[in-house]
Short mmCIF file of C-alpha atoms in Angstrom, two decimals:
data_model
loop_
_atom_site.label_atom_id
_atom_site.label_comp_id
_atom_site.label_asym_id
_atom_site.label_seq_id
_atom_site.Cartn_x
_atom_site.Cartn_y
_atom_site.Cartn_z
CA UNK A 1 -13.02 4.07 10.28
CA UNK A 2 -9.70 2.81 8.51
CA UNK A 3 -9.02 2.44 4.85
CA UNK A 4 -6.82 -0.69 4.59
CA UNK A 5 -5.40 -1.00 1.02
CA UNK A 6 -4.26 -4.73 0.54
CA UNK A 7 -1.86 -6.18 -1.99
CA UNK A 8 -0.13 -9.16 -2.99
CA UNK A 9 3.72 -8.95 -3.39
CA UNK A 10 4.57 -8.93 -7.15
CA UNK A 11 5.61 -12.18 -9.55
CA UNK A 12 8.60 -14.71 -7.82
CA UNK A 13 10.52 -17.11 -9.63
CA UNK A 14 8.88 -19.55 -7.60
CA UNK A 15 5.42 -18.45 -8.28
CA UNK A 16 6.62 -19.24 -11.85
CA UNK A 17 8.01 -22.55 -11.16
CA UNK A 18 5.02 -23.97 -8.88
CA UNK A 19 7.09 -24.30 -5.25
CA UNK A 20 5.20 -23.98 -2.26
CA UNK A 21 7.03 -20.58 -0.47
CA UNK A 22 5.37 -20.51 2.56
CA UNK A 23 7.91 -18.80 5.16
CA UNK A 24 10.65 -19.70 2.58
CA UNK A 25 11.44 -16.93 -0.05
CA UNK A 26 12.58 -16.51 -3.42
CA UNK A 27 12.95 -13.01 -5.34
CA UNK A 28 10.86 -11.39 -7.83
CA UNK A 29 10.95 -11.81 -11.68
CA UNK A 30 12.00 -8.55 -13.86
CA UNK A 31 7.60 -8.85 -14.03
CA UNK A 32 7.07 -8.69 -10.52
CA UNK A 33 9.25 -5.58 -9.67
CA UNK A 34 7.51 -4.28 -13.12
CA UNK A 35 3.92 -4.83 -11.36
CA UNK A 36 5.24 -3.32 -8.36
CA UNK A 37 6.89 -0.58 -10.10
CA UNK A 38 3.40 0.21 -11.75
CA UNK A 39 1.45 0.15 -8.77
CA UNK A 40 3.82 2.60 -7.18
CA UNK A 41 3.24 4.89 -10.21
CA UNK A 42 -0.41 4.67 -10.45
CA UNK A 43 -0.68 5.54 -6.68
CA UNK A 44 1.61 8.90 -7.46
CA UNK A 45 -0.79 9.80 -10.98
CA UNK A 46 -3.82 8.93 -8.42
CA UNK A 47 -2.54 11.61 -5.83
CA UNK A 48 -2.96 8.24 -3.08
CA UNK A 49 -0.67 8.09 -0.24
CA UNK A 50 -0.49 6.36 3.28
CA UNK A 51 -0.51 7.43 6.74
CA UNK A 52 0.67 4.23 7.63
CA UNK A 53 2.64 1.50 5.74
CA UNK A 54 3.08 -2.05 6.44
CA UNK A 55 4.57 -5.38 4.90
CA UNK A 56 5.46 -8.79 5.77
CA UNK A 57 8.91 -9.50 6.83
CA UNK A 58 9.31 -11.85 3.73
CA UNK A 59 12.31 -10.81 1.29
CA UNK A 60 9.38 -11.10 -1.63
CA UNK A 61 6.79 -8.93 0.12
CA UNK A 62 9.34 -6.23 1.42
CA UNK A 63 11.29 -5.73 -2.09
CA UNK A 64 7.49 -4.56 -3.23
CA UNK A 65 6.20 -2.23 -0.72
CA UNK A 66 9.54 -0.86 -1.42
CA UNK A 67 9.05 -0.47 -5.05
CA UNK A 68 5.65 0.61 -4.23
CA UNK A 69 6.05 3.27 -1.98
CA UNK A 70 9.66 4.66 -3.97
CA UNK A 71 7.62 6.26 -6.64
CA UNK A 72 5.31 7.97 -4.00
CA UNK A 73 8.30 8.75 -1.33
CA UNK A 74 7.16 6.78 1.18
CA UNK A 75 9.80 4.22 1.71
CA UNK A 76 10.78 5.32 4.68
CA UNK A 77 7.53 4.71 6.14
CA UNK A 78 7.61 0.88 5.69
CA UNK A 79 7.06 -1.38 9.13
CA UNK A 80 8.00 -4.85 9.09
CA UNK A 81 5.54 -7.17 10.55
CA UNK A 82 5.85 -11.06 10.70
CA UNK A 83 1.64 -11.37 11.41
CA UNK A 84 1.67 -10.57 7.76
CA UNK A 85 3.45 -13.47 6.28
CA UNK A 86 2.15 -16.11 4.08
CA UNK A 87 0.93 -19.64 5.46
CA UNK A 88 3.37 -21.56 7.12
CA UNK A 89 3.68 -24.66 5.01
CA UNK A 90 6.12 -26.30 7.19
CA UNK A 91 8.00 -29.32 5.70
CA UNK A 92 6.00 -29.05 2.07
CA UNK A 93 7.60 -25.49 1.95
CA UNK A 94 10.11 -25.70 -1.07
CA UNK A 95 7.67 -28.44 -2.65
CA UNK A 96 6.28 -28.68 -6.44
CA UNK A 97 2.95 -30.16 -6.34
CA UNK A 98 4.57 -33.10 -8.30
CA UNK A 99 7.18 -33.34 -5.76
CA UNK A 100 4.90 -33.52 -2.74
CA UNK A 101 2.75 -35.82 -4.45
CA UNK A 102 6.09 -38.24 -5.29
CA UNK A 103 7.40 -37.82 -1.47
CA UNK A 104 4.44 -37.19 0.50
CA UNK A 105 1.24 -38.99 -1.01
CA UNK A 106 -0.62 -38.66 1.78
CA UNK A 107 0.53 -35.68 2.66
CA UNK A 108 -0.31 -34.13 -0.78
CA UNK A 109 -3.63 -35.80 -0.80
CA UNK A 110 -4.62 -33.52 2.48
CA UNK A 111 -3.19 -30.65 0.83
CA UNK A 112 -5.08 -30.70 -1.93
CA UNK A 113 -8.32 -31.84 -0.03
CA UNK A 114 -9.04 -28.50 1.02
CA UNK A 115 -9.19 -30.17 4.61
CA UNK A 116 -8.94 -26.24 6.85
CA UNK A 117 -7.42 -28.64 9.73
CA UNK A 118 -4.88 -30.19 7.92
CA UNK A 119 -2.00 -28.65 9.20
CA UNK A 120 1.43 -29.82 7.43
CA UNK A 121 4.61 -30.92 9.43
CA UNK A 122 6.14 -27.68 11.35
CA UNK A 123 2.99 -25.41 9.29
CA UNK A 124 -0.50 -23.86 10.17
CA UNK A 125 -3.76 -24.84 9.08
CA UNK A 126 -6.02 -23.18 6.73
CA UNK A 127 -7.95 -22.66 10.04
CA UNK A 128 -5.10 -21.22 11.96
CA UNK A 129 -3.87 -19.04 9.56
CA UNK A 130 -7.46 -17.79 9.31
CA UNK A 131 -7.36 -16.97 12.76
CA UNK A 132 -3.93 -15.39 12.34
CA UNK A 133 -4.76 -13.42 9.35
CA UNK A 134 -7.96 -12.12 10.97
CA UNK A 135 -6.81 -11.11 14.32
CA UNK A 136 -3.36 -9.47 12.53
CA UNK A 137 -4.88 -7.11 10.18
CA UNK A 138 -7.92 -6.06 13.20
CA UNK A 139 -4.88 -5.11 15.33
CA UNK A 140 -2.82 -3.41 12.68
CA UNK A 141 -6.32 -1.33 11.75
CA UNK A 142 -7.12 -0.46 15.20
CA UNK A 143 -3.74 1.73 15.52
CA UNK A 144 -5.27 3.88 13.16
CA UNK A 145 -8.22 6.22 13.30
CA UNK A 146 -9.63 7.71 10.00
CA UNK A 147 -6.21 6.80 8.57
CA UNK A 148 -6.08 5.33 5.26
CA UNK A 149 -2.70 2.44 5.39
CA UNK A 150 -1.07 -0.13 2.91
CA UNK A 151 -0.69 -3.56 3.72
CA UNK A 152 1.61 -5.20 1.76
CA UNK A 153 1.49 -9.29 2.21
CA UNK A 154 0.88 -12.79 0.46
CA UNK A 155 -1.87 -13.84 -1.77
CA UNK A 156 -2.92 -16.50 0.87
CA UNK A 157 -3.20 -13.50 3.60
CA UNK A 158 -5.52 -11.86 0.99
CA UNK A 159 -7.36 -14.98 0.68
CA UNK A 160 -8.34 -15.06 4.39
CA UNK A 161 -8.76 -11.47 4.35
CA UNK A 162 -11.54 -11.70 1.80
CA UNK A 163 -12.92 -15.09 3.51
CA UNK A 164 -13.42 -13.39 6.68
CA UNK A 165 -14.72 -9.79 5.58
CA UNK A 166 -16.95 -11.82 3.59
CA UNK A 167 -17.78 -14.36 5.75
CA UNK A 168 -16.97 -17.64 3.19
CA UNK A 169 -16.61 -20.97 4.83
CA UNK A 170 -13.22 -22.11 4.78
CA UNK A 171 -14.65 -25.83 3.17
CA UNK A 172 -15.64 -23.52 0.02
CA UNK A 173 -13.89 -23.57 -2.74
CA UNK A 174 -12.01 -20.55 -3.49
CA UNK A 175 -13.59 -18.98 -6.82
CA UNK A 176 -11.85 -15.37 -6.55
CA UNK A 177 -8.80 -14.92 -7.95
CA UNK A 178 -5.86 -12.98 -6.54
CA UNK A 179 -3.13 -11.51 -8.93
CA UNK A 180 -0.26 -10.31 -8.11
CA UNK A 181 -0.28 -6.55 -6.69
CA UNK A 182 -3.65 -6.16 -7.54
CA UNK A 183 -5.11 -3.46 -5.50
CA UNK A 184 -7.97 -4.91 -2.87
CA UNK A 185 -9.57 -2.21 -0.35
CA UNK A 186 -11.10 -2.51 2.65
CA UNK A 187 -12.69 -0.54 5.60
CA UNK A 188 -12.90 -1.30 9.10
CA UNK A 189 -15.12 -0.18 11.55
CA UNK A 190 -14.80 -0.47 15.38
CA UNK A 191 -17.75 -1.00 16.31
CA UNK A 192 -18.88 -2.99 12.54
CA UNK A 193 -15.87 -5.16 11.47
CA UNK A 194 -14.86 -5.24 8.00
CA UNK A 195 -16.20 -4.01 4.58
CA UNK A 196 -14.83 -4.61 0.89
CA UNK A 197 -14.68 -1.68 -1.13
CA UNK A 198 -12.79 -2.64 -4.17
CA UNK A 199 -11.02 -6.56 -5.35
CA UNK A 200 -8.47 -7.69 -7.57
CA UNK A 201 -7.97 -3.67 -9.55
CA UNK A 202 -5.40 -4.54 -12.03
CA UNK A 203 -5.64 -1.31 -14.16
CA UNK A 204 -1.87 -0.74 -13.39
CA UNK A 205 -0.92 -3.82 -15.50
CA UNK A 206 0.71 -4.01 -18.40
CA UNK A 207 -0.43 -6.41 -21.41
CA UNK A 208 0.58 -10.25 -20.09
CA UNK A 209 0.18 -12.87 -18.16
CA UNK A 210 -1.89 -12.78 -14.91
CA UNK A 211 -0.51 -15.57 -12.21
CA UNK A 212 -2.98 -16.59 -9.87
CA UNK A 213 -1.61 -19.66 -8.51
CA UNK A 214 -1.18 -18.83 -4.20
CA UNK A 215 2.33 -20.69 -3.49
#
């Protein structure tokens, strides 16, 4: 059995501004290293730390497991690993919605469809990046053996992460919401797959704002 604690990097100026990131990257807002900051805290007053640490390769996701695991003195235990970026959104990466719908019509009409096999210029699919997500996180979690590890990634990762632990059809409409650095946990089992133990803990925040919107 693995304990697999799951978190979206903190607040981006482009979360802010409605771009698509995608495998592009922007830093985080003064509130995002805050959120991260506060996570890394709450961990140390909670007495949690890893045996393993992990994060995307993505400037946004790597400043926070560093923030993260600072406070705890774990830094030095962070692994980059590209499996754990955020969808590629190929040539809408870089995109507000407003722009893609002004450039790209059609293009923007798939996106928003919901369509998992539209898969954008140079980008995955909802359906590949399911696959991706999926198949990532089972290999990271089968390194470990009674090992509890941090995943730090994107909010669409965590999407697919629930989706598939869950078993929710990609054609539903998401109805969860995923804030950023919210603590999700999950344990996997060999020989049972996966099981949710805790989504969206926010308790570290501070009074403001929660962003929601996966970009």
């Amino acid at each position: 059995m693995v304990t697999v604690y799951l978190i979206r990097h903190g607040e981006t100026e482009w979360n802010l501004r409605g771009i698509h990131q995608g495998h592009m990257d922007s830093n985080l807002t003064p509130k995002g290293k805050e959120q991260a900051n506060g996570l890394g805290n709450r961990f140390l007053e909670s007495e949690i730390s890893f045996d393993a640490i992990y994060s995307s390769d993505l400037g946004r996701a790597l400043k926070t497991a560093e923030q993260i695991c600072t406070p705890i003195g774990q830094e030095k235990l962070i692994q980059k690993d590209s499996s754990l970026r955020e969808r590629s959104l190929g040539h809408i990466e870089g995109l507000t919605y407003q722009e893609l719908a002004d450039q790209m019509p059609e293009d923007y009409r798939r996106h928003v469809s919901g369509d998992p096999d539209y898969r954008p210029e140079g980008g995955e699919s909802w359906r590949d990046f399911l696959n991706r997500s999926e198949s990532s996180l089972k290999e990271i979690a089968l390194r470990h053996n009674d090992e509890k590890i941090l995943c730090v990634t994107h909010g669409g990762f965590v999407s697919m992460a629930l989706r598939f632990c869950l078993n929710i059809n990609l054609q539903d409409k998401r109805r969860f919401s995923i804030p950023n650095t919210a603590v999700n946990v999950f344990e996997f089992h060999a020989e049972g797959g996966w099981k949710l133990l805790t989504w969206g803990d926010i308790s570290h925040f501070k009074n403001g704002e929660i962003l929601d919107e996966m970009l």
